[in-house]
Short mmCIF file of N, CA and C in Angstrom, two decimals:
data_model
loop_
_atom_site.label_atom_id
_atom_site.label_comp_id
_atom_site.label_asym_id
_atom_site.label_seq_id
_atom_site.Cartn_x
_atom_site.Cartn_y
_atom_site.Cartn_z
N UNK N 1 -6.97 -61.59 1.01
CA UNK N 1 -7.93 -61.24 -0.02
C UNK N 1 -7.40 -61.60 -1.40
N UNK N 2 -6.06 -61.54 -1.55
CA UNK N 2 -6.18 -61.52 -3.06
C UNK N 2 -5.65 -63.19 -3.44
N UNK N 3 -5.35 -63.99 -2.13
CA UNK N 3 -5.34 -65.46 -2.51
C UNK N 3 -6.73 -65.99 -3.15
N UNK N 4 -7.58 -65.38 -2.95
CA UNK N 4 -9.18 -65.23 -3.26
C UNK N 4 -9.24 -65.35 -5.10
N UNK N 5 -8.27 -64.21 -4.86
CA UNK N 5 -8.19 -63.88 -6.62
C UNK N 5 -7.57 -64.40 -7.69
N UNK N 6 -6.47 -65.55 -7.20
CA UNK N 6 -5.78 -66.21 -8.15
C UNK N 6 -6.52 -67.14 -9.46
N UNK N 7 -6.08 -66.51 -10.09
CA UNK N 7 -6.43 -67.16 -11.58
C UNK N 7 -8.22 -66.85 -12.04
N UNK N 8 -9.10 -65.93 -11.15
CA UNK N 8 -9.94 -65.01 -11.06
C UNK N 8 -9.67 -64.30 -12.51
N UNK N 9 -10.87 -64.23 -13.32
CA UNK N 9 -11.06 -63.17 -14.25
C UNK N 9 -11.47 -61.75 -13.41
N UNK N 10 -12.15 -60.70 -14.28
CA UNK N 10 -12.10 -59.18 -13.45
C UNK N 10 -13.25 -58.64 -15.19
N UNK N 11 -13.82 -57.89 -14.50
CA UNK N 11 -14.93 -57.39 -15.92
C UNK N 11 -14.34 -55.71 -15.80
N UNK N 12 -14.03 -55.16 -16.76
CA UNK N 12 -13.25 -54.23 -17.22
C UNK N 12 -14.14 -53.31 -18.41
N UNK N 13 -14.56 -52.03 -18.02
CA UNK N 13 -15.45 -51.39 -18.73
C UNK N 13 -16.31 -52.31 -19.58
N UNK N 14 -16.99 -53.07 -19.46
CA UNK N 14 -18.10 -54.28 -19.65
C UNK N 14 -17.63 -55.27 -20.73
N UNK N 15 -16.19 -55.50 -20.74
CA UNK N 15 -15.48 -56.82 -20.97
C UNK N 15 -14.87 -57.80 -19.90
N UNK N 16 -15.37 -58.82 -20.23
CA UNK N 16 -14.64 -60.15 -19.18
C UNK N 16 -13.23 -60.24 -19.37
N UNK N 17 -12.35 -60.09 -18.44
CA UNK N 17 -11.05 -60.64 -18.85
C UNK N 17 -10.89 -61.78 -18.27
N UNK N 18 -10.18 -62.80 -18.67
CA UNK N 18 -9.98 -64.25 -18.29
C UNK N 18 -8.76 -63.86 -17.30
N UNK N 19 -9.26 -64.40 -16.54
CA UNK N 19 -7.52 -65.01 -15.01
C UNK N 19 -6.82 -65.85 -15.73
N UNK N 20 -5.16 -65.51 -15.36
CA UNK N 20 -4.61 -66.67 -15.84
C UNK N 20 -4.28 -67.67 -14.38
N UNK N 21 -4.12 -69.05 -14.89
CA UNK N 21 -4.31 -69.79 -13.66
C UNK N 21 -2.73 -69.78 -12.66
N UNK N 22 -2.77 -69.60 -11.49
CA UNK N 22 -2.07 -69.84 -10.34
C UNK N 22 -1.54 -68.34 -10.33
N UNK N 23 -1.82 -67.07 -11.05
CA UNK N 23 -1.31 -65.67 -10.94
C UNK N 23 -2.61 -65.06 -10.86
N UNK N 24 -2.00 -63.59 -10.32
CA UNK N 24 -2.85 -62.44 -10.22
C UNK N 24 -2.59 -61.62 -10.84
N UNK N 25 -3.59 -60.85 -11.74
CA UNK N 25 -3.44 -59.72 -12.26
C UNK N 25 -3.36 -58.45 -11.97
N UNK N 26 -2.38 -57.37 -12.00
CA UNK N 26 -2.31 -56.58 -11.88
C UNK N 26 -3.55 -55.69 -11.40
N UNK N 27 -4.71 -56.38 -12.11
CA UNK N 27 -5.97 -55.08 -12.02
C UNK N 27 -6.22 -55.52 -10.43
N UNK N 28 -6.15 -56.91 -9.99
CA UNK N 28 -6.71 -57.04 -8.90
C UNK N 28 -6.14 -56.95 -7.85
N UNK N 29 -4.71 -56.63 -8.04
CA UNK N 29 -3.76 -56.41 -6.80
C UNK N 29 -3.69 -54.37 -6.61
N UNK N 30 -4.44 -53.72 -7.89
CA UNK N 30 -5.00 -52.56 -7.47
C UNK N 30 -6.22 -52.20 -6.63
N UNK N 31 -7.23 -53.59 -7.21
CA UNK N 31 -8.04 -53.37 -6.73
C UNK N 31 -8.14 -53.52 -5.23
N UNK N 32 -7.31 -54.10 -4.83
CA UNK N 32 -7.01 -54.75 -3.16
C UNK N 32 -6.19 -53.47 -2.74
N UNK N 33 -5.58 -52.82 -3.17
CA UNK N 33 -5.26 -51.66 -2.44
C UNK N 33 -5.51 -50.62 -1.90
N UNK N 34 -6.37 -50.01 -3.49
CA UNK N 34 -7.38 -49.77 -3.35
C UNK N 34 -8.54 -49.35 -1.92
N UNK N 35 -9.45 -50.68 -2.49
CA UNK N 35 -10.33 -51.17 -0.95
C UNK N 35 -9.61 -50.81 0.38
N UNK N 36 -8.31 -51.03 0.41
CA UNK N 36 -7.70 -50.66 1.99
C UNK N 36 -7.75 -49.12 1.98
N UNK N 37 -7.31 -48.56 1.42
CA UNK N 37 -7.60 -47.08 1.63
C UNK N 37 -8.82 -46.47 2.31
N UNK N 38 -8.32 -46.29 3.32
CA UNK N 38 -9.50 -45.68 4.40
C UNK N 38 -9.34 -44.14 3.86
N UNK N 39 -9.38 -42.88 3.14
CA UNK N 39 -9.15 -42.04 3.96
C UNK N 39 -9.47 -41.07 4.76
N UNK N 40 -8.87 -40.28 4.91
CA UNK N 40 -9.34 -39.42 6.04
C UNK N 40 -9.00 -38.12 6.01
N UNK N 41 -9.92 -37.50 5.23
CA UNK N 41 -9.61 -36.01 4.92
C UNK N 41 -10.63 -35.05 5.63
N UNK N 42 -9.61 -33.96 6.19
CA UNK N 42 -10.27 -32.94 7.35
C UNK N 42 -10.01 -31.92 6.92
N UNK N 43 -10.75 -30.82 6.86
CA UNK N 43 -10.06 -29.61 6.74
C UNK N 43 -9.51 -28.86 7.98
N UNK N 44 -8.44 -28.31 8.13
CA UNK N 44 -7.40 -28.25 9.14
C UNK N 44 -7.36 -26.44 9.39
N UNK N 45 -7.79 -25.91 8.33
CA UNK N 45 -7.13 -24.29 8.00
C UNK N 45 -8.60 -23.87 6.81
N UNK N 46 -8.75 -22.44 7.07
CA UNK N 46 -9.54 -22.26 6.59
C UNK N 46 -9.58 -20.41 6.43
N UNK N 47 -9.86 -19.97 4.92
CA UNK N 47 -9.36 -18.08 4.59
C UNK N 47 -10.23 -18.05 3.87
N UNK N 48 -10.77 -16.86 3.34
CA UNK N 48 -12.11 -16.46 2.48
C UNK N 48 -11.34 -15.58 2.19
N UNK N 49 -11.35 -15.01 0.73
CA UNK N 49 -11.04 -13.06 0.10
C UNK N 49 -13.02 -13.05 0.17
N UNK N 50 -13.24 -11.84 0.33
CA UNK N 50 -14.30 -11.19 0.02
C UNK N 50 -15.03 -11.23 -1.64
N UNK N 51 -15.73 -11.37 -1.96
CA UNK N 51 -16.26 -11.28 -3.40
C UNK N 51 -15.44 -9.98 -4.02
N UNK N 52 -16.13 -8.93 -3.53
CA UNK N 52 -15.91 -7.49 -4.25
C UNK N 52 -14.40 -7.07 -3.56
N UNK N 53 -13.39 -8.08 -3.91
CA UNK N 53 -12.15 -7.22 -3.75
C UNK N 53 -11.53 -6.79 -4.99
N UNK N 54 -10.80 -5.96 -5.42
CA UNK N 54 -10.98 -5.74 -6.86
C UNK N 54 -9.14 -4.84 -6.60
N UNK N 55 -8.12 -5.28 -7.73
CA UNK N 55 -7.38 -4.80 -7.91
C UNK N 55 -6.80 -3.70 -8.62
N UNK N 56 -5.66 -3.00 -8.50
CA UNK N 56 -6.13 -1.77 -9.29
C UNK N 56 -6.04 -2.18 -11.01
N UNK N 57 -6.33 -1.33 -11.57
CA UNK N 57 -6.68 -1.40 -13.48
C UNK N 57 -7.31 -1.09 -13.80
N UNK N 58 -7.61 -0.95 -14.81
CA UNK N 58 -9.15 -0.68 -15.78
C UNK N 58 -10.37 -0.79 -14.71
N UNK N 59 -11.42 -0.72 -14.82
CA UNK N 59 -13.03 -0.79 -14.70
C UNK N 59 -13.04 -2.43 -15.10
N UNK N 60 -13.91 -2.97 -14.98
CA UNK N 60 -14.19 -4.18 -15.59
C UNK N 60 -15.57 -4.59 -15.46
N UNK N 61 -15.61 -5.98 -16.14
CA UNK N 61 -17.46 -6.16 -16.12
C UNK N 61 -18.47 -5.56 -16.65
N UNK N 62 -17.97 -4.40 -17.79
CA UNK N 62 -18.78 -3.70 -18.15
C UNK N 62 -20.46 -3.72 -18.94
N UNK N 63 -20.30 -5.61 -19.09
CA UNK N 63 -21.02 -6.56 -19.66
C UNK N 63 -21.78 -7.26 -18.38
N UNK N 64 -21.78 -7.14 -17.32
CA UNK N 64 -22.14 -8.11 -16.14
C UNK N 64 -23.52 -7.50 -15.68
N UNK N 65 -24.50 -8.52 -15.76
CA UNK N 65 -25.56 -8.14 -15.18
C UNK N 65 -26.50 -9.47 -14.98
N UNK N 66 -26.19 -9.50 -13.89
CA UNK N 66 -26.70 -11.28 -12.95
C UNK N 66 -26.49 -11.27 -11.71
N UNK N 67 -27.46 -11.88 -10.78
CA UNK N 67 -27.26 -12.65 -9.86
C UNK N 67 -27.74 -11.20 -8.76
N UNK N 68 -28.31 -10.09 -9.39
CA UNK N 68 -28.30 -8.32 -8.61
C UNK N 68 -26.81 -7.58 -8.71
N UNK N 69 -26.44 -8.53 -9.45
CA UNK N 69 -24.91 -7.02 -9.74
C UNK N 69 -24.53 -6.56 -11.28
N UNK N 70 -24.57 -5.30 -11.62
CA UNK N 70 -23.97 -4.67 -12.35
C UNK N 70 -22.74 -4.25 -12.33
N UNK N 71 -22.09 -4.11 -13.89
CA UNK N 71 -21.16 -3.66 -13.65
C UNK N 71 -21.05 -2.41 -14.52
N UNK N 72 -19.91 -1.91 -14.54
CA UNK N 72 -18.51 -2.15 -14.21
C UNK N 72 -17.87 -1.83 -12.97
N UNK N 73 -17.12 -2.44 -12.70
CA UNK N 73 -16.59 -2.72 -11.18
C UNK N 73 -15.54 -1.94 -11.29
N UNK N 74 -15.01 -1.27 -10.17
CA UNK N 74 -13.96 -0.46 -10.27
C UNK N 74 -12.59 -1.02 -9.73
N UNK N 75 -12.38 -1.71 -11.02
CA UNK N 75 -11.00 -2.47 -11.44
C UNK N 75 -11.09 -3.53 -11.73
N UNK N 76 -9.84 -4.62 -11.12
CA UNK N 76 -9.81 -5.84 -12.00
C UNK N 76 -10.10 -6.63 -10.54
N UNK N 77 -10.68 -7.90 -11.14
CA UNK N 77 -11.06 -8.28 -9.76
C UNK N 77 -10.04 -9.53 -9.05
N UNK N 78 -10.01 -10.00 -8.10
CA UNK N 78 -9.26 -10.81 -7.21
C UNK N 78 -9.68 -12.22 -7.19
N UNK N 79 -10.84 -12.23 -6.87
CA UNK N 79 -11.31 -13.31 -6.62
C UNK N 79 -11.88 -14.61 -7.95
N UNK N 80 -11.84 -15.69 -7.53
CA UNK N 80 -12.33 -16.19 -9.27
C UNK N 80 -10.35 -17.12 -9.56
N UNK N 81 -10.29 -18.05 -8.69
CA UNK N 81 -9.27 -18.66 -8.88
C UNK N 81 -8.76 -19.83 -9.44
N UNK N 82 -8.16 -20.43 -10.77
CA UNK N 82 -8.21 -21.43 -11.24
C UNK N 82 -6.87 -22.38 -11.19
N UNK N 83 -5.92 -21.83 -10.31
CA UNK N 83 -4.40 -22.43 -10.16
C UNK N 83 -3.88 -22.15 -9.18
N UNK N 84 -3.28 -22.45 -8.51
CA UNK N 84 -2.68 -21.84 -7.48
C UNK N 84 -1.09 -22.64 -7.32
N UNK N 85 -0.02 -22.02 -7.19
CA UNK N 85 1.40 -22.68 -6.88
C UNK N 85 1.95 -21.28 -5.38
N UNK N 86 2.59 -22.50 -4.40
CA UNK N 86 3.55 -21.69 -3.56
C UNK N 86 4.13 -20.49 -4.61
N UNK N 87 4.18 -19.36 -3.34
CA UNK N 87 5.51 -18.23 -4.05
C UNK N 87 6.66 -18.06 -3.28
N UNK N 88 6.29 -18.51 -2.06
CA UNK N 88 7.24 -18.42 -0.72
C UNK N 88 6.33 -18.80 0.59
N UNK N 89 7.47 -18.98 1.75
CA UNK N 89 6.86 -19.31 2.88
C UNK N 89 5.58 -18.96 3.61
N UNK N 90 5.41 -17.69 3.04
CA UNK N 90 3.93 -16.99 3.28
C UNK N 90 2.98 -16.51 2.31
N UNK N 91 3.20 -17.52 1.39
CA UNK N 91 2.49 -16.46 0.06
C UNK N 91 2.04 -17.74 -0.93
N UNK N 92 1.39 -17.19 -1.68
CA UNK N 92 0.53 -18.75 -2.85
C UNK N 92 0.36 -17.68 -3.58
N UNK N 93 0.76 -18.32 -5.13
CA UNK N 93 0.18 -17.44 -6.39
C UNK N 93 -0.93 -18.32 -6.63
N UNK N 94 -1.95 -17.30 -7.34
CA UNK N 94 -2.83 -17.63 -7.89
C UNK N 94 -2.94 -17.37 -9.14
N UNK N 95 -3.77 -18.13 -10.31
CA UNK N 95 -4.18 -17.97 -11.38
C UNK N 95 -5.51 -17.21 -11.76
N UNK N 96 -5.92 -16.34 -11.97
CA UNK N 96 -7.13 -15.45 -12.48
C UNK N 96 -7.86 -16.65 -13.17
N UNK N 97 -8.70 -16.87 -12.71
CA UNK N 97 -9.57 -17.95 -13.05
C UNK N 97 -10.86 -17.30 -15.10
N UNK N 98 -11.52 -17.91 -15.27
CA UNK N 98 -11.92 -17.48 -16.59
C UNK N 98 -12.89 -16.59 -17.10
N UNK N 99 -12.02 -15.45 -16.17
CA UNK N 99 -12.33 -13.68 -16.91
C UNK N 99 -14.24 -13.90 -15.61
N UNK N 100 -15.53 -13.37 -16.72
CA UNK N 100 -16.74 -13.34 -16.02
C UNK N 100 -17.42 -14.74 -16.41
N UNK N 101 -16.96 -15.39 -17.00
CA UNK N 101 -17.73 -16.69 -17.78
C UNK N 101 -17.91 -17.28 -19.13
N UNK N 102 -17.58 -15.99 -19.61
CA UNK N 102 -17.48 -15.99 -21.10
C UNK N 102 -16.85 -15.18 -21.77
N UNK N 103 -16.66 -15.31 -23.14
CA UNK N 103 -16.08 -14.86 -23.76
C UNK N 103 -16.69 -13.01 -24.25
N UNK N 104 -18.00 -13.02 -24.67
CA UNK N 104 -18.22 -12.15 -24.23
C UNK N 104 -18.77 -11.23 -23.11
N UNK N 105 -18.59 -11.45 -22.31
CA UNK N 105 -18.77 -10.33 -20.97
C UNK N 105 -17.45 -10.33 -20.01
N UNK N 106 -16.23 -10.51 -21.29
CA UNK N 106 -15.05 -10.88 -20.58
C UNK N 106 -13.92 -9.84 -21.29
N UNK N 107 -14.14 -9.23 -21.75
CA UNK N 107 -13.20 -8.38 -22.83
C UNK N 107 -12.76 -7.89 -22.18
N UNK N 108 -13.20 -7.15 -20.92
CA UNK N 108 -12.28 -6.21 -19.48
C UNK N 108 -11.44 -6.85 -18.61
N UNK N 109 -11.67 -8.33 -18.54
CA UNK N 109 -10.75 -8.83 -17.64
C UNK N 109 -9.78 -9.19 -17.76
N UNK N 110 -8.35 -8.82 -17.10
CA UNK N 110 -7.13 -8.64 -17.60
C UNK N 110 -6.58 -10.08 -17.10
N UNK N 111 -6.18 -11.04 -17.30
CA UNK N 111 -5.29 -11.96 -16.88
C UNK N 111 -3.54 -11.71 -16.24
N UNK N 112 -4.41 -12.41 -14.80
CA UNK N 112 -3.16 -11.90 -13.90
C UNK N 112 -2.81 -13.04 -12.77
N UNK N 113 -1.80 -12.91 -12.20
CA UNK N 113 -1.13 -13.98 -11.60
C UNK N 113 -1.23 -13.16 -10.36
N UNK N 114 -2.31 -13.66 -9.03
CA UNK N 114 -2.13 -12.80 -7.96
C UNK N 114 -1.02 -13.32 -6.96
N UNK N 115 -0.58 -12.83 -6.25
CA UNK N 115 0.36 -13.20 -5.08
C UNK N 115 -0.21 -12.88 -3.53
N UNK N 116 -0.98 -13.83 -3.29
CA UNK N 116 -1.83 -13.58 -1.57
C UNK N 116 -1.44 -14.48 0.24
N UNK N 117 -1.50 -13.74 0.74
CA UNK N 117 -1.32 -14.50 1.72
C UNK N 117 -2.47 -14.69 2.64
N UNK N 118 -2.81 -16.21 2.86
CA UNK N 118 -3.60 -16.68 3.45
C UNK N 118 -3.41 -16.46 5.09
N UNK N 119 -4.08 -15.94 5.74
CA UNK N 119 -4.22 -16.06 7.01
C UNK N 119 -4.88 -17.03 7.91
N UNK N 120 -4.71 -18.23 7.59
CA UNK N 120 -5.30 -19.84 8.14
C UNK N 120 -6.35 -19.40 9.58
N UNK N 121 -7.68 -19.58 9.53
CA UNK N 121 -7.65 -19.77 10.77
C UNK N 121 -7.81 -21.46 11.16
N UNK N 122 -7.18 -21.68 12.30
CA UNK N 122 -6.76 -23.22 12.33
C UNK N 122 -5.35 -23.37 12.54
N UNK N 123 -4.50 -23.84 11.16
CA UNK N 123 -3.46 -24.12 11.04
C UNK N 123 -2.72 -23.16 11.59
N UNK N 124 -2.89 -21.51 11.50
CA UNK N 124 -2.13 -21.10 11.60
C UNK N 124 -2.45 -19.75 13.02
N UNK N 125 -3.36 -20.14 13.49
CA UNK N 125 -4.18 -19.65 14.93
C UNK N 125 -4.83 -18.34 14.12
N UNK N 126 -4.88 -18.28 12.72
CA UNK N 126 -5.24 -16.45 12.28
C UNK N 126 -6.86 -16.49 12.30
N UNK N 127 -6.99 -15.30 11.47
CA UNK N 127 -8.27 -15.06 11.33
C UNK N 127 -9.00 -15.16 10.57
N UNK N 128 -8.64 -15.79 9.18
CA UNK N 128 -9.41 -16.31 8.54
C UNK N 128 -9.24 -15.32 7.34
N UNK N 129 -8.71 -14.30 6.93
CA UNK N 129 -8.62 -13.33 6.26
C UNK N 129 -7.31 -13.70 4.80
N UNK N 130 -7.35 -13.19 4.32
CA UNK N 130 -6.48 -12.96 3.17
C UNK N 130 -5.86 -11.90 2.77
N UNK N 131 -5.06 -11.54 2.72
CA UNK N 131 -4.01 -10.21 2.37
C UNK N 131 -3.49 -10.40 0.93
N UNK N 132 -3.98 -9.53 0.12
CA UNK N 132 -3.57 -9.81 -1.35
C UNK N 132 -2.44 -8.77 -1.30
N UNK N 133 -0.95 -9.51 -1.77
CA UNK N 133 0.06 -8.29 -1.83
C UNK N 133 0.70 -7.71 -3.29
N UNK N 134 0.74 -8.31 -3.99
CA UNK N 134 0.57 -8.31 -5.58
C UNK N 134 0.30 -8.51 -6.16
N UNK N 135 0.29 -8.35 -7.92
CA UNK N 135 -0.23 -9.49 -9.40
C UNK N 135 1.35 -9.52 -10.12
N UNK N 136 1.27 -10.15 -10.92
CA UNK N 136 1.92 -10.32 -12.32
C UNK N 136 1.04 -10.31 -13.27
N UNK N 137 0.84 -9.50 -14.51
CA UNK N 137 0.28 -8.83 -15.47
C UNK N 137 0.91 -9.43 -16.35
N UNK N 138 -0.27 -11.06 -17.12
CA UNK N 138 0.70 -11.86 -18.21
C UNK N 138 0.26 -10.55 -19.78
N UNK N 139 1.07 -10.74 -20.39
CA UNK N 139 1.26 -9.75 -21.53
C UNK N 139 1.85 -10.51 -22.73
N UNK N 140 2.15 -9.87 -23.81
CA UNK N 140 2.32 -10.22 -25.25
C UNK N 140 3.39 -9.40 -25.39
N UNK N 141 4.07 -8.87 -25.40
CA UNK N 141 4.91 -7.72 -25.83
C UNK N 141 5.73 -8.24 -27.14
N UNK N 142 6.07 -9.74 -27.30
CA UNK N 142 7.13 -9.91 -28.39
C UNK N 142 5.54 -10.51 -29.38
N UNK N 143 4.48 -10.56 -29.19
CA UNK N 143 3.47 -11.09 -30.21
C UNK N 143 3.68 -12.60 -30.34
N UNK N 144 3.80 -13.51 -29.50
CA UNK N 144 3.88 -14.48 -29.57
C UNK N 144 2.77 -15.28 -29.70
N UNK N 145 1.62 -14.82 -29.27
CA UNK N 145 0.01 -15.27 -29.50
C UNK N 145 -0.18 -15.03 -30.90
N UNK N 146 -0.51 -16.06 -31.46
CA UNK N 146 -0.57 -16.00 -33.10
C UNK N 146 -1.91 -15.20 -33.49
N UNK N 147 -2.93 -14.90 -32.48
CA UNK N 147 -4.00 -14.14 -32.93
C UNK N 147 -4.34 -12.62 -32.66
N UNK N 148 -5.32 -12.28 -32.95
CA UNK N 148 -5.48 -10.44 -32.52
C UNK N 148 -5.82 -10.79 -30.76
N UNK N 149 -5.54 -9.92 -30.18
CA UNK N 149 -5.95 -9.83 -28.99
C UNK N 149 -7.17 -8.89 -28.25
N UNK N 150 -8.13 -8.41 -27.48
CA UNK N 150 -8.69 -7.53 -27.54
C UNK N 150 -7.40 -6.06 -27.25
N UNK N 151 -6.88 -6.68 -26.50
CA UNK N 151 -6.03 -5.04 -26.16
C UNK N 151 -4.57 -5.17 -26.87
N UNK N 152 -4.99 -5.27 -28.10
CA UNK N 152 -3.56 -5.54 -29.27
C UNK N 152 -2.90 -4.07 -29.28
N UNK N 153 -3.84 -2.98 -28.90
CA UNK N 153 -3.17 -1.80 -29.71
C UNK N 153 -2.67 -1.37 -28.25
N UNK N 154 -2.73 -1.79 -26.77
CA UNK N 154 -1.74 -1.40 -25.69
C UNK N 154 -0.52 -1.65 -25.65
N UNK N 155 0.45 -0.99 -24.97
CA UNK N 155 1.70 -1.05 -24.64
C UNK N 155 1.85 -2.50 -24.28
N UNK N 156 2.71 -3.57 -24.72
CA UNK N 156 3.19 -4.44 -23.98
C UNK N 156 1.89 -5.45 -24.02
N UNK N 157 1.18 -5.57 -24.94
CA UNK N 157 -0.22 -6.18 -25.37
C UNK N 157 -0.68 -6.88 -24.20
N UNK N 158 -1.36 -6.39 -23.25
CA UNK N 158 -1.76 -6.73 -22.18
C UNK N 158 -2.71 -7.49 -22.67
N UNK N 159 -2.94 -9.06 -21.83
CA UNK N 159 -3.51 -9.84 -22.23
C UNK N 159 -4.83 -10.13 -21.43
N UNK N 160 -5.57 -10.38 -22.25
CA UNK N 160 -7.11 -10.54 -21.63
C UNK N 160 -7.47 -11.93 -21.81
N UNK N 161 -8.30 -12.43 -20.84
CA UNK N 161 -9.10 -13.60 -20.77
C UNK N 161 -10.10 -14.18 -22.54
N UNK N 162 -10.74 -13.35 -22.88
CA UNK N 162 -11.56 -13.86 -23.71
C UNK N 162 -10.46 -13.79 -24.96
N UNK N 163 -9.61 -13.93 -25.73
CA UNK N 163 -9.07 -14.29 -26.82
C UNK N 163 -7.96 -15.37 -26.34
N UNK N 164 -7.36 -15.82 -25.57
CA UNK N 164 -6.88 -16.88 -24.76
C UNK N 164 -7.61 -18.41 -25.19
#
């Protein structure tokens, strides 16, 4: 294929580039690689948390009213994930994804780093379940966030989603 391409121009966000003669350009020896890439992605393993799992803390949501749910929910919630890194052989942290949606109907939600273990069903013969076994509670304590926070006047300035 790419003897095809020697000395071949290539149109590049709707500019012509000229081939130079008896070489190939870089773009087209991507593009040939590219094209071979078959792939083949399966899902192998598969865990759900429940919507309404909710960790302990505050109330939250006290602003939420959509979709048939009100709030405030009794605590901080679990689910709603925007990161995730290994913590160990059985465990994935997660990132508290962005509070309820906005900034305001978000003032209750505490930003937290969960620690869960997936129960694969598939990969790992389970049941499909999730076991949440801790958080990490990101905080301010030395004031390093150059702005007010909503929960500035708590111990250890526990940090919330909407001033972030």
């Amino acid at each position: 294929m790419l003897n095809s391409l020697v000395g071949k121009g290539y149109n590049n966000y709707g500019f012509d580039i000229p081939g130079i003669a008896g070489l190939n350009d870089q773009t087209h020896i991507y593009q040939t690689m590219f094209a071979s890439i078959k792939p083949k992605v399966e899902l192998v393993g598969f865990a759900s948390l429940p919507a309404d799992t909710y960790s302990d803390g505050p109330a939250s949501g006290a602003e939420i009213s959509a979709n048939g749910r009100t709030g405030p929910f009794p605590g901080q919630p679990i689910q709603g994930f925007s990161g995730v890194q290994f913590a160990n052989s059985n465990s994935l942290y997660f990132l508290s994804d962005n509070g309820y949606g906005g900034k305001d109907n978000s003032e209750d939600f505490l930003l937290r780093i969960n620690r869960v273990d997936p129960n694969f069903k598939g990969t790992e013969n389970g049941d499909g379940t999730v076991k949440v076994l801790d958080y990490i509670q990101l905080s301010d304590p030395n004031n390093k966030v150059p702005f007010e926070i909503v929960n500035e006047g708590t111990t250890g300035r526990i940090t919330d989603w909407c001033r972030l």
